[in-house]
XYZ file of N, CA and C in Angstrom:
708
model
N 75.006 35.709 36.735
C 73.811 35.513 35.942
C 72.986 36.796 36.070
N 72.674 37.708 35.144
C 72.049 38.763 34.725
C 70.711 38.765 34.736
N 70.474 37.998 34.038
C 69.010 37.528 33.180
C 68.910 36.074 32.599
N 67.379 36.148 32.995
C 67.345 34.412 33.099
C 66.027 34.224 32.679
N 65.178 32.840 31.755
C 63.687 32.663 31.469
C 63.450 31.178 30.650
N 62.105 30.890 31.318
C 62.133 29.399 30.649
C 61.469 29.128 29.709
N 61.723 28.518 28.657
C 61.253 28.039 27.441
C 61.001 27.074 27.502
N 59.647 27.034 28.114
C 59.247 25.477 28.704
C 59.492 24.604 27.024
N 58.942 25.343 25.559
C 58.995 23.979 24.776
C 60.383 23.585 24.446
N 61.128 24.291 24.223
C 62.267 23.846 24.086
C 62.915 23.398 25.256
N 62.912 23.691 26.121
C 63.634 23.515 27.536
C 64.799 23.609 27.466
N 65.158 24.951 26.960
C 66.504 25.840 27.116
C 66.426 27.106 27.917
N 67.436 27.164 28.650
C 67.605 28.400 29.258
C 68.824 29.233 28.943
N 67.935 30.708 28.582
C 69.118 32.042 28.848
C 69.599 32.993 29.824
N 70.886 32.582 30.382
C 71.311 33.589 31.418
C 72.116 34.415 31.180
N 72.027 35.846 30.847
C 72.694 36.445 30.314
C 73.085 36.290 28.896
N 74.802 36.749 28.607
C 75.234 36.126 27.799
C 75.494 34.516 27.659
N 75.246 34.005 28.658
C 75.778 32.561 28.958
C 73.936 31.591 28.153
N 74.641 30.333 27.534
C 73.625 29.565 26.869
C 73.962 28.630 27.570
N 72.433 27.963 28.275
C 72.829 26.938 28.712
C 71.969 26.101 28.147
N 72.843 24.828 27.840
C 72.614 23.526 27.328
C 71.982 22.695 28.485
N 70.519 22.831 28.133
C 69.561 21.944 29.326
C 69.760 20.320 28.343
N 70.318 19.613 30.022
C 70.151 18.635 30.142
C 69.023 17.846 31.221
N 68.148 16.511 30.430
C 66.732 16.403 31.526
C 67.272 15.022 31.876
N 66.935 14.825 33.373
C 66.867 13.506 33.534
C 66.031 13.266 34.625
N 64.957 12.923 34.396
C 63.717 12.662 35.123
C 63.021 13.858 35.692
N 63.152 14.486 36.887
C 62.748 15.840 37.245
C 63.772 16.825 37.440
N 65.003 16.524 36.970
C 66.541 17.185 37.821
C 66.882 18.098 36.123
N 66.917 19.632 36.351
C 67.630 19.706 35.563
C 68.844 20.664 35.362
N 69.380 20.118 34.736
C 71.202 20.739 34.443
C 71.670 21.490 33.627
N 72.430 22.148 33.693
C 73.238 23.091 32.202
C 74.027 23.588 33.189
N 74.685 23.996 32.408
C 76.116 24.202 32.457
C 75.979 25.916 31.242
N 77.270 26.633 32.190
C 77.128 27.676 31.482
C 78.420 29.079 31.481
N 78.415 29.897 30.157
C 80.313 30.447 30.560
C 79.808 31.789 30.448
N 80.003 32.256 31.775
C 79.964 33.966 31.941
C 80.642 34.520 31.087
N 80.093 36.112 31.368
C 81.274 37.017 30.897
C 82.597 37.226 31.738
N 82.479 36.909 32.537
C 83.857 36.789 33.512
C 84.752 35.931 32.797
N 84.126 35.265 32.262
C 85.082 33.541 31.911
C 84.790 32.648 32.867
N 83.845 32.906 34.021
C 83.932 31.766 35.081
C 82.490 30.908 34.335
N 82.616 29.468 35.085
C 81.746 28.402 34.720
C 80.797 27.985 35.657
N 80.516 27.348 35.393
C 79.519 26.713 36.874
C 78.650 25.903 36.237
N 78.068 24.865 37.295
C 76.931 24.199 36.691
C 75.836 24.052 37.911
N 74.686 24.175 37.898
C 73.599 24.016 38.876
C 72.579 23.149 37.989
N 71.985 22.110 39.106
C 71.231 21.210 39.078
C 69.631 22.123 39.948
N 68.792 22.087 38.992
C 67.422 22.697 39.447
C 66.281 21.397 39.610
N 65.518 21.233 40.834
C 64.312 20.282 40.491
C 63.546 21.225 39.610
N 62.668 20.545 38.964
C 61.875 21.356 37.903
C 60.152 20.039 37.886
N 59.453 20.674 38.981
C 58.035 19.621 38.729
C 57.265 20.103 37.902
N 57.612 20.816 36.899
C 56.928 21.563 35.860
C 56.795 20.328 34.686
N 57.975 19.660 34.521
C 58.499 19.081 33.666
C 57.759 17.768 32.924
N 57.289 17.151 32.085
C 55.993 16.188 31.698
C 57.023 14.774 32.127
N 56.839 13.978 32.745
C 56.962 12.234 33.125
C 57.691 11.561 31.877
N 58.462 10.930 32.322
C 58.792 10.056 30.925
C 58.117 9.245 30.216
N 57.890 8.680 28.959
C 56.448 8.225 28.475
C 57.113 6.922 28.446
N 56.342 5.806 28.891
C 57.006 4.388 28.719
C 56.286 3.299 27.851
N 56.688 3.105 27.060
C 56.232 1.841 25.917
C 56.486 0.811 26.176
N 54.627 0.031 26.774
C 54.985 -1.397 27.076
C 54.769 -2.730 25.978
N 55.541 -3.073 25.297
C 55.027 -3.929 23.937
C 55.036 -5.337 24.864
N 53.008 -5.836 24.847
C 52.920 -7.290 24.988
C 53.205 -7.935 23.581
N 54.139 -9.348 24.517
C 54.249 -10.539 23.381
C 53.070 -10.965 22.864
N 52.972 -11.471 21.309
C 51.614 -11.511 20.670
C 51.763 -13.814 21.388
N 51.234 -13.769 21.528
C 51.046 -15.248 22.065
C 50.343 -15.810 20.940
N 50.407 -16.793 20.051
C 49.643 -17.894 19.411
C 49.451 -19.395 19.877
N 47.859 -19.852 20.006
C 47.549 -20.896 20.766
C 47.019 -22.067 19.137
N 47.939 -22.875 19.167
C 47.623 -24.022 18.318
C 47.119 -24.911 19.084
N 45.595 -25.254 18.116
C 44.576 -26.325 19.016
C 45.174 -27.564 18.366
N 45.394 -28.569 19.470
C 45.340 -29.907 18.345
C 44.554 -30.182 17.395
N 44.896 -30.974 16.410
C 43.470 -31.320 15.921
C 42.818 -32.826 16.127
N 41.518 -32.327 15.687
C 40.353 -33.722 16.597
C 40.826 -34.394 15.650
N 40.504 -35.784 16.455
C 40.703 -36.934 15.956
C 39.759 -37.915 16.427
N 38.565 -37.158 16.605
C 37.498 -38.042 16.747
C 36.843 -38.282 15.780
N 36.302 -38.820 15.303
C 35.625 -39.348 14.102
C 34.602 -40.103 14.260
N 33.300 -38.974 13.654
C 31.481 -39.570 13.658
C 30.658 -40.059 12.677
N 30.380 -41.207 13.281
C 29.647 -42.351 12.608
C 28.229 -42.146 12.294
N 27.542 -41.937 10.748
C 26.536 -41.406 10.492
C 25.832 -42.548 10.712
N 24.254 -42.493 11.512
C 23.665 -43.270 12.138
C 23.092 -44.516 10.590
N 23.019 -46.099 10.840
C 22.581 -46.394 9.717
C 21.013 -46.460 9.530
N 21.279 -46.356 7.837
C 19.951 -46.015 7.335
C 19.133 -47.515 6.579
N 20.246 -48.523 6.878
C 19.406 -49.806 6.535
C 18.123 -49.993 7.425
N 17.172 -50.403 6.258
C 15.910 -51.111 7.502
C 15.955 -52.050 8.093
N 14.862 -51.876 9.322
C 15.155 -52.782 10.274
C 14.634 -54.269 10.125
N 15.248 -55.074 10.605
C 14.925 -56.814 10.352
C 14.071 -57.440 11.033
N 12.943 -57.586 10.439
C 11.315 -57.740 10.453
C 11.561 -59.446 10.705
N 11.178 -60.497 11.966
C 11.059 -61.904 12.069
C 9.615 -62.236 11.141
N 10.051 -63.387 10.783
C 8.445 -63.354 9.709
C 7.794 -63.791 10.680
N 6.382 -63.624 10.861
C 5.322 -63.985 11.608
C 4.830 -64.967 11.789
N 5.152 -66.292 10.722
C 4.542 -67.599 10.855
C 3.203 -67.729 10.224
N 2.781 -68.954 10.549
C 1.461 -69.326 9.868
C 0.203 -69.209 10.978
N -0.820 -68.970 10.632
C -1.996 -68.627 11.783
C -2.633 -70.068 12.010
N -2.979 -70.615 13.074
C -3.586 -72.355 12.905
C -4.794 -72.261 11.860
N -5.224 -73.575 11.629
C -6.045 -73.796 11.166
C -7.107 -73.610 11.596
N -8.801 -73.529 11.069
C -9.582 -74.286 11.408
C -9.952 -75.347 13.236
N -10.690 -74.944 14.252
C -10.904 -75.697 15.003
C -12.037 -77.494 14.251
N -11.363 -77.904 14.650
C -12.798 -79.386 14.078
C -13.506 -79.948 15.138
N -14.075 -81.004 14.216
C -15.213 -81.803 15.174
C -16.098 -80.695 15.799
N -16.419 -79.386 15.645
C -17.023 -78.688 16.391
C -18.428 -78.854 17.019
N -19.157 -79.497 17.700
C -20.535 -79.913 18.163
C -21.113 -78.948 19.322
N -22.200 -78.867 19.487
C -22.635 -78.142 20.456
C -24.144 -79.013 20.965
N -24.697 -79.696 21.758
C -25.622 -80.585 22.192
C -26.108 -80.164 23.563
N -27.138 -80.572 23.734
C -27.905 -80.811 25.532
C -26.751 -81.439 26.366
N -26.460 -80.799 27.401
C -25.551 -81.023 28.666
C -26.501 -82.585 29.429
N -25.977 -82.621 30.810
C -26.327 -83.726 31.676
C -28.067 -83.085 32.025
N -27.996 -83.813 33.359
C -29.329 -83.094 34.228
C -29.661 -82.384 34.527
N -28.559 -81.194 34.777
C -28.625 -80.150 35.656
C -28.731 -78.900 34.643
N -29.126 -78.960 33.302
C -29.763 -78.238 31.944
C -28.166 -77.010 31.206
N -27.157 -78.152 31.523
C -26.207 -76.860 30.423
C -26.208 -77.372 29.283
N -25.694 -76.663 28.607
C -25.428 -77.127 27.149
C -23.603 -77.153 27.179
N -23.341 -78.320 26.098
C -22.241 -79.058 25.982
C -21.542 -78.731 24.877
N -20.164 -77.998 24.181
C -19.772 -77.543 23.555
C -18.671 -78.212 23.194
N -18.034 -78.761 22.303
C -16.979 -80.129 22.146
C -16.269 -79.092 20.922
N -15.182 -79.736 20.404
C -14.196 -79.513 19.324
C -12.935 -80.239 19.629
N -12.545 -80.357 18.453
C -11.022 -81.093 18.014
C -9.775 -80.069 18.415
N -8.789 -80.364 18.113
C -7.233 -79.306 18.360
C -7.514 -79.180 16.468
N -6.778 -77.563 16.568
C -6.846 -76.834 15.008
C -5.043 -77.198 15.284
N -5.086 -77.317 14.040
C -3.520 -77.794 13.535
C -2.606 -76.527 13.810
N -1.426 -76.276 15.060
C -0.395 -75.165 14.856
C -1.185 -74.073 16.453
N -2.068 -74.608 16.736
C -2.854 -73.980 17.855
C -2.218 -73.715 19.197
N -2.278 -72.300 20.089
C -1.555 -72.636 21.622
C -2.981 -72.390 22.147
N -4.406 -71.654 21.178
C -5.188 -71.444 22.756
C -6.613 -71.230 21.563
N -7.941 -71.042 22.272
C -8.951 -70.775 21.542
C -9.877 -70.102 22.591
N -10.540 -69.664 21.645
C -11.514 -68.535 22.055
C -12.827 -69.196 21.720
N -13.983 -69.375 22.572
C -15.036 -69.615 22.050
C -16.470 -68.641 22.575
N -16.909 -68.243 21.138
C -17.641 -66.763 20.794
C -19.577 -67.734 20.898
N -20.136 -66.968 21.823
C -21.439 -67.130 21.972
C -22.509 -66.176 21.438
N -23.855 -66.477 21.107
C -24.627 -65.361 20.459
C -25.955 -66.056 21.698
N -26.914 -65.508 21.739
C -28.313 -65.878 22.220
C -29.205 -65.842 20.684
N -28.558 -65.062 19.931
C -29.465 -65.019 18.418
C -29.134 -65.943 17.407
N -29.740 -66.309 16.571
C -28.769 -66.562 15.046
C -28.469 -65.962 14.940
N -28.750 -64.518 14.166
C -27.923 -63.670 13.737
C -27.222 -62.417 14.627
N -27.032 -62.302 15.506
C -27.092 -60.979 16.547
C -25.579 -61.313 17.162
N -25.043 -60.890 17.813
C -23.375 -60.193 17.924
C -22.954 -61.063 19.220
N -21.707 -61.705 18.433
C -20.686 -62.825 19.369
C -20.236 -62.147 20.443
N -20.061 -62.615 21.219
C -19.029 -61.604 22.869
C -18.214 -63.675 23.050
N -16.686 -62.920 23.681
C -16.070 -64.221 24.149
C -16.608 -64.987 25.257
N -17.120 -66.262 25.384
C -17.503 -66.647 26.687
C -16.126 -67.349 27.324
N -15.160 -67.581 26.388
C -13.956 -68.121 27.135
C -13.099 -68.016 26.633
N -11.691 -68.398 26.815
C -10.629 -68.042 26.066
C -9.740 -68.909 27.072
N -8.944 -70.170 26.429
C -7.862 -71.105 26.931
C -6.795 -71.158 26.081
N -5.878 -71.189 27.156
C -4.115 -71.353 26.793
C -3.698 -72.881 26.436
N -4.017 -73.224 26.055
C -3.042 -74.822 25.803
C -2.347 -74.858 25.999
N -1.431 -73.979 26.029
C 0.126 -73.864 26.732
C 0.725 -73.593 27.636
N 0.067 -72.658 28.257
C 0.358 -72.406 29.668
C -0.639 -72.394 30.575
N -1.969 -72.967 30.353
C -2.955 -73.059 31.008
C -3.948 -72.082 31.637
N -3.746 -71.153 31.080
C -4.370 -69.559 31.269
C -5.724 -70.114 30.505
N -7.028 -69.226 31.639
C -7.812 -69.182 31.168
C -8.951 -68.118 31.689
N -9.847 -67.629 31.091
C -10.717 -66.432 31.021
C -12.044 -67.037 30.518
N -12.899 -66.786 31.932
C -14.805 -67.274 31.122
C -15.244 -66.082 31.870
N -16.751 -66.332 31.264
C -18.061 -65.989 32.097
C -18.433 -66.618 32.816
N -19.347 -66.157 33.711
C -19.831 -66.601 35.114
C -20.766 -67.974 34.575
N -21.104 -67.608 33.872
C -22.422 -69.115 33.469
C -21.819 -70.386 32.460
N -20.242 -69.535 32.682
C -19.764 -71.327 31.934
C -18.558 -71.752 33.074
N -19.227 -73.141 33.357
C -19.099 -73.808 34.808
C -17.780 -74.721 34.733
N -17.730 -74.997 33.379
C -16.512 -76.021 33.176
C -15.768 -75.823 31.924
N -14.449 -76.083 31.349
C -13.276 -76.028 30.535
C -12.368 -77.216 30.521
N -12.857 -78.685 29.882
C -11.515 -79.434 30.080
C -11.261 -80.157 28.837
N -10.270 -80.855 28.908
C -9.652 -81.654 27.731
C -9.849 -83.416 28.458
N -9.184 -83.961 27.628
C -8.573 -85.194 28.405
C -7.378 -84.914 29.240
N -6.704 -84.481 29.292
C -5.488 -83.813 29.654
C -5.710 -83.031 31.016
N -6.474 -82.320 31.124
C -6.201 -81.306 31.523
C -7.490 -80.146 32.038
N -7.603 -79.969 33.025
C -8.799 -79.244 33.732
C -8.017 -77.703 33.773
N -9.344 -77.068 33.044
C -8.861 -75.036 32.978
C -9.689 -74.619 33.768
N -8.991 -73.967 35.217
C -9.048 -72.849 36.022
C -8.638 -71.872 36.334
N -9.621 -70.791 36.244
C -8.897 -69.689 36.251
C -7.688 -69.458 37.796
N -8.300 -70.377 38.872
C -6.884 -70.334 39.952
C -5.851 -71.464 39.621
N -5.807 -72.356 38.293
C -5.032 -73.402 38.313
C -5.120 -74.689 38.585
N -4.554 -75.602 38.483
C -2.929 -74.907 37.913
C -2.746 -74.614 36.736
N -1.483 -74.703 35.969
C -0.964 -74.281 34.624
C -0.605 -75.134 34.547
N -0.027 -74.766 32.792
C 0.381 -76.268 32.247
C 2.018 -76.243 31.650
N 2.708 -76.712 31.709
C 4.300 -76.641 31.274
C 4.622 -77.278 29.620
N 3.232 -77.895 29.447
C 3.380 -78.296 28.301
C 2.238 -77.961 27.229
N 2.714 -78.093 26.028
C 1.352 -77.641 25.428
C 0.630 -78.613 25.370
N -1.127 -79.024 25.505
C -2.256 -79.531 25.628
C -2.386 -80.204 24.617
N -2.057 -81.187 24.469
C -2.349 -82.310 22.891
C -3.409 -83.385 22.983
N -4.160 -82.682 23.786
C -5.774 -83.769 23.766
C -6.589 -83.684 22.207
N -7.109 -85.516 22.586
C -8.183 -85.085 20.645
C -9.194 -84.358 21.502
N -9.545 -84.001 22.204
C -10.866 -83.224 22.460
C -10.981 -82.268 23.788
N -11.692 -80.730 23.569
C -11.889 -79.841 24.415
C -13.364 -79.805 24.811
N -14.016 -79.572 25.756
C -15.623 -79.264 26.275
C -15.465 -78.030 27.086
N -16.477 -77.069 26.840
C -16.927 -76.127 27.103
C -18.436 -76.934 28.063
N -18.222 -76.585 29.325
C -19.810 -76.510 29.788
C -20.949 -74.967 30.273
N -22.171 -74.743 29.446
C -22.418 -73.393 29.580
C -24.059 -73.978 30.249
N -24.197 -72.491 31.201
C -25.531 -73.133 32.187
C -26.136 -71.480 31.766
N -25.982 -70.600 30.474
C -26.442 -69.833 30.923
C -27.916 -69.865 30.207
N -28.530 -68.736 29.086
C -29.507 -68.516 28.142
C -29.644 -70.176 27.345
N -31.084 -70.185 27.038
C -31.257 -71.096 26.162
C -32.561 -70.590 25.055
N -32.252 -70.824 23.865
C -30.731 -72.120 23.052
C -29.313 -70.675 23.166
N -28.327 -71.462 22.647
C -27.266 -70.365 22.238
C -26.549 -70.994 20.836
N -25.747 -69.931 20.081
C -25.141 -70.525 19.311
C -23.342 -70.110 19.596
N -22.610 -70.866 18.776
C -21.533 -70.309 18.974
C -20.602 -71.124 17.925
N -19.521 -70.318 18.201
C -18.360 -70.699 17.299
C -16.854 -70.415 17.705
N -16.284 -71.294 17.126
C -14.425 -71.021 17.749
C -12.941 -70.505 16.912
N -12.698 -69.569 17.712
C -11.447 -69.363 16.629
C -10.170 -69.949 17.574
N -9.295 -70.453 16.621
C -7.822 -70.970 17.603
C -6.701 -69.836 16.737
N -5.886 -69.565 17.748
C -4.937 -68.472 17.360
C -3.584 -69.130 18.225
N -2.587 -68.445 17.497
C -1.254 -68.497 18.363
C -0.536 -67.643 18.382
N 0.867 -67.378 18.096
C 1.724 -65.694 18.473
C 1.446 -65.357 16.994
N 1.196 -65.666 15.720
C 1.248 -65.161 14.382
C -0.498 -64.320 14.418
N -1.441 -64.848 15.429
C -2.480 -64.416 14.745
C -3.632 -65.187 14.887
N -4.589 -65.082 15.125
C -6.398 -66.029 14.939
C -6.707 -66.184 13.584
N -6.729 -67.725 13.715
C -7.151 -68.011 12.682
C -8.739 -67.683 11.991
N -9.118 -69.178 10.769
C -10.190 -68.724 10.717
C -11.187 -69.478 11.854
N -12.485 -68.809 11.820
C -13.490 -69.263 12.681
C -14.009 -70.639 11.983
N -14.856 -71.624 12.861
C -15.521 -72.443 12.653
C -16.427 -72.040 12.120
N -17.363 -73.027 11.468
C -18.834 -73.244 11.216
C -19.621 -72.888 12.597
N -20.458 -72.023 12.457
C -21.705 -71.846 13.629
C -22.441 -72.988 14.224
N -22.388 -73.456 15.458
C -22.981 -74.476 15.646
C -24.164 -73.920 16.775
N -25.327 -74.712 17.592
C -26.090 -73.865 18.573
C -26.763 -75.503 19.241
N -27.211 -75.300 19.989
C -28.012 -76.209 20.966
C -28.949 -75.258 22.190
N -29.343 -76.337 22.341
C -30.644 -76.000 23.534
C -30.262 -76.864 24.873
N -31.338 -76.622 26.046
C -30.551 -76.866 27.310
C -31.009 -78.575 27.055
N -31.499 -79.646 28.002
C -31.588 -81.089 27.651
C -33.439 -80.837 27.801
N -34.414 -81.689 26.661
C -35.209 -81.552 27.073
C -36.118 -80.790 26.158
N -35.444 -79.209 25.435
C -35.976 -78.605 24.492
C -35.710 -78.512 23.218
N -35.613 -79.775 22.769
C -35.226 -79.465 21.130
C -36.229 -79.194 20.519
N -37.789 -79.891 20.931
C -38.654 -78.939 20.068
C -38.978 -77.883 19.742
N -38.434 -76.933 20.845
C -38.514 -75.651 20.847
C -37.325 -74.871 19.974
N -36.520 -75.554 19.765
C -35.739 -74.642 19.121
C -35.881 -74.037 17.671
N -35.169 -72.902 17.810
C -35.763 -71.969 16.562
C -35.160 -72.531 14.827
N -34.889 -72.198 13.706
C -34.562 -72.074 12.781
C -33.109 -72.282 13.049
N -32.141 -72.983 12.346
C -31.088 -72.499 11.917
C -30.129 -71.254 11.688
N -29.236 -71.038 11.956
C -28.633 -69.081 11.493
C -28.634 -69.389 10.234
N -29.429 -68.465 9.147
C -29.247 -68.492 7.955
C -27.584 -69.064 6.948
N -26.914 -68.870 7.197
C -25.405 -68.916 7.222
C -24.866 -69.772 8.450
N -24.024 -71.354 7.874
C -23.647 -71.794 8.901
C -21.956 -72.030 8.495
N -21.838 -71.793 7.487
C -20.657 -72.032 6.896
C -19.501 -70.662 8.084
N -17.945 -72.034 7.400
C -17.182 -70.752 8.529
C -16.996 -69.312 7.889
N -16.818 -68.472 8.515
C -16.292 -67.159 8.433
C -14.643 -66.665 8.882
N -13.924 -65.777 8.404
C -13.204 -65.042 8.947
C -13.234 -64.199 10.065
N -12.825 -63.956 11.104
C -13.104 -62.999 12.169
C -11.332 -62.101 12.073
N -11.437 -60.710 12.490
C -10.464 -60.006 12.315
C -9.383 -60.913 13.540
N -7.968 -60.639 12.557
C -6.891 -61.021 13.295
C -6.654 -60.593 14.787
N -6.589 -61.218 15.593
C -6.045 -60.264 17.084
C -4.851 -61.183 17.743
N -4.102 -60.205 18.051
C -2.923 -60.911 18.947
C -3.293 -62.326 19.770
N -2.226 -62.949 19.903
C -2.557 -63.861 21.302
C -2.406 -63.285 22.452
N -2.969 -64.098 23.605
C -3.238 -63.157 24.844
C -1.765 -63.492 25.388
N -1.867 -62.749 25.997
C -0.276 -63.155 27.122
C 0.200 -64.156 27.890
């Protein structure tokens, strides 16, 4: 070998007259080559000059099929909702009276059962005309009851109302209720009976004085006829 040089792009080498046919295999390289003698030879050279083999990694393309849903949503309904009818409101309380009590100076407040009734309310004034407040309020049905301090008594034939009891398991079917009141004199008053639909209408205004003063008592309330009073729930 004479003369020798590398052609790194081609990666052929000339030695002399001799051409050698570069062969690469990884960093090792080979040729083979024919003198002018006629003799041959082949030499294997490391060569770290040489660029890495380039390797092509092809990922599999993967496809993910979702099941399909099979749930199925129910659009909320839009029918309206089913209203219980409310019933009828009682009647009218009757017999309504209001008179001079015993000895001890209350005044005595009486009425009938209103037709469809579980309880009544009975509304006091000190005026004719000037503004009702409840002085009591009874359950006929379950024996619940709510006064003021200056009304001393609540009964039927049936049945004595205290606010500690007892109660009643049945509803109250006496012909007659009394209110006893020890407070202001004269007073007037009037009753509404209600049940779960609603208060009915009010009584006629009735009034009395304590025992003793009827001369003293004033005028009439201009208006004695009944009235309407606004609807209110029954109590609990």
């Amino acid at each position: 070998m004479r003369l020798g040089e590398w052609w790194t792009t081609k990666h052929k080498i000339v030695v002399g007259a001799a051409v050698a046919a570069v062969l690469i295999t990884g960093t090792v390289v080979t040729w083979a080559w024919a003198g002018d003698d006629g003799g041959g030879g082949t030499v294997a050279v490391s060569d770290t000059t040489l660029e890495p083999e380039t390797t092509t990694t092809t990922i599999p393309s993967t496809t993910t099929t979702l099941p399909a849903s099979s749930d199925t949503t129910t659009s909320p309904s839009t029918a309206p909702p089913t209203t219980a009818p409310r019933g009828r409101v009682p009647g009218q309380p009757t017999n309504v009276v209001a008179r001079p009590g015993g000895g001890s100076g209350e005044i005595s407040v009486r009425w009938g059962p209103a037709d469809g009734a579980t309880g009544y309310r009975i509304l006091r004034c000190d005026e004719p005309d000037g503004r009702y407040v409840v002085a009591a309020d009874i359950d006929v049905k379950t024996g619940a009851v709510s006064k003021a301090a200056d009304v001393t008594t609540i009964w039927s034939e049936n049945h004595n109302y205290r606010p500690e009891g007892p109660g009643l398991t049945a509803l109250d079917t006496s012909p007659w209720f009394e209110l006893i009141d020890v407070g202001s004199n004269p007073r007037w008053y009037k009753l509404v009976a209600y049940n779960a639909a609603g208060a009915g209408q009010a009584s006629a205004v009735v009034w009395s004085s304590r025992p003793g003063a009827g001369a003293d008592l004033p005028p009439a309330p201009a208006s004695t006829t009944a009235e309407t009073l606004p609807s209110t729930p029954a109590p609990a």
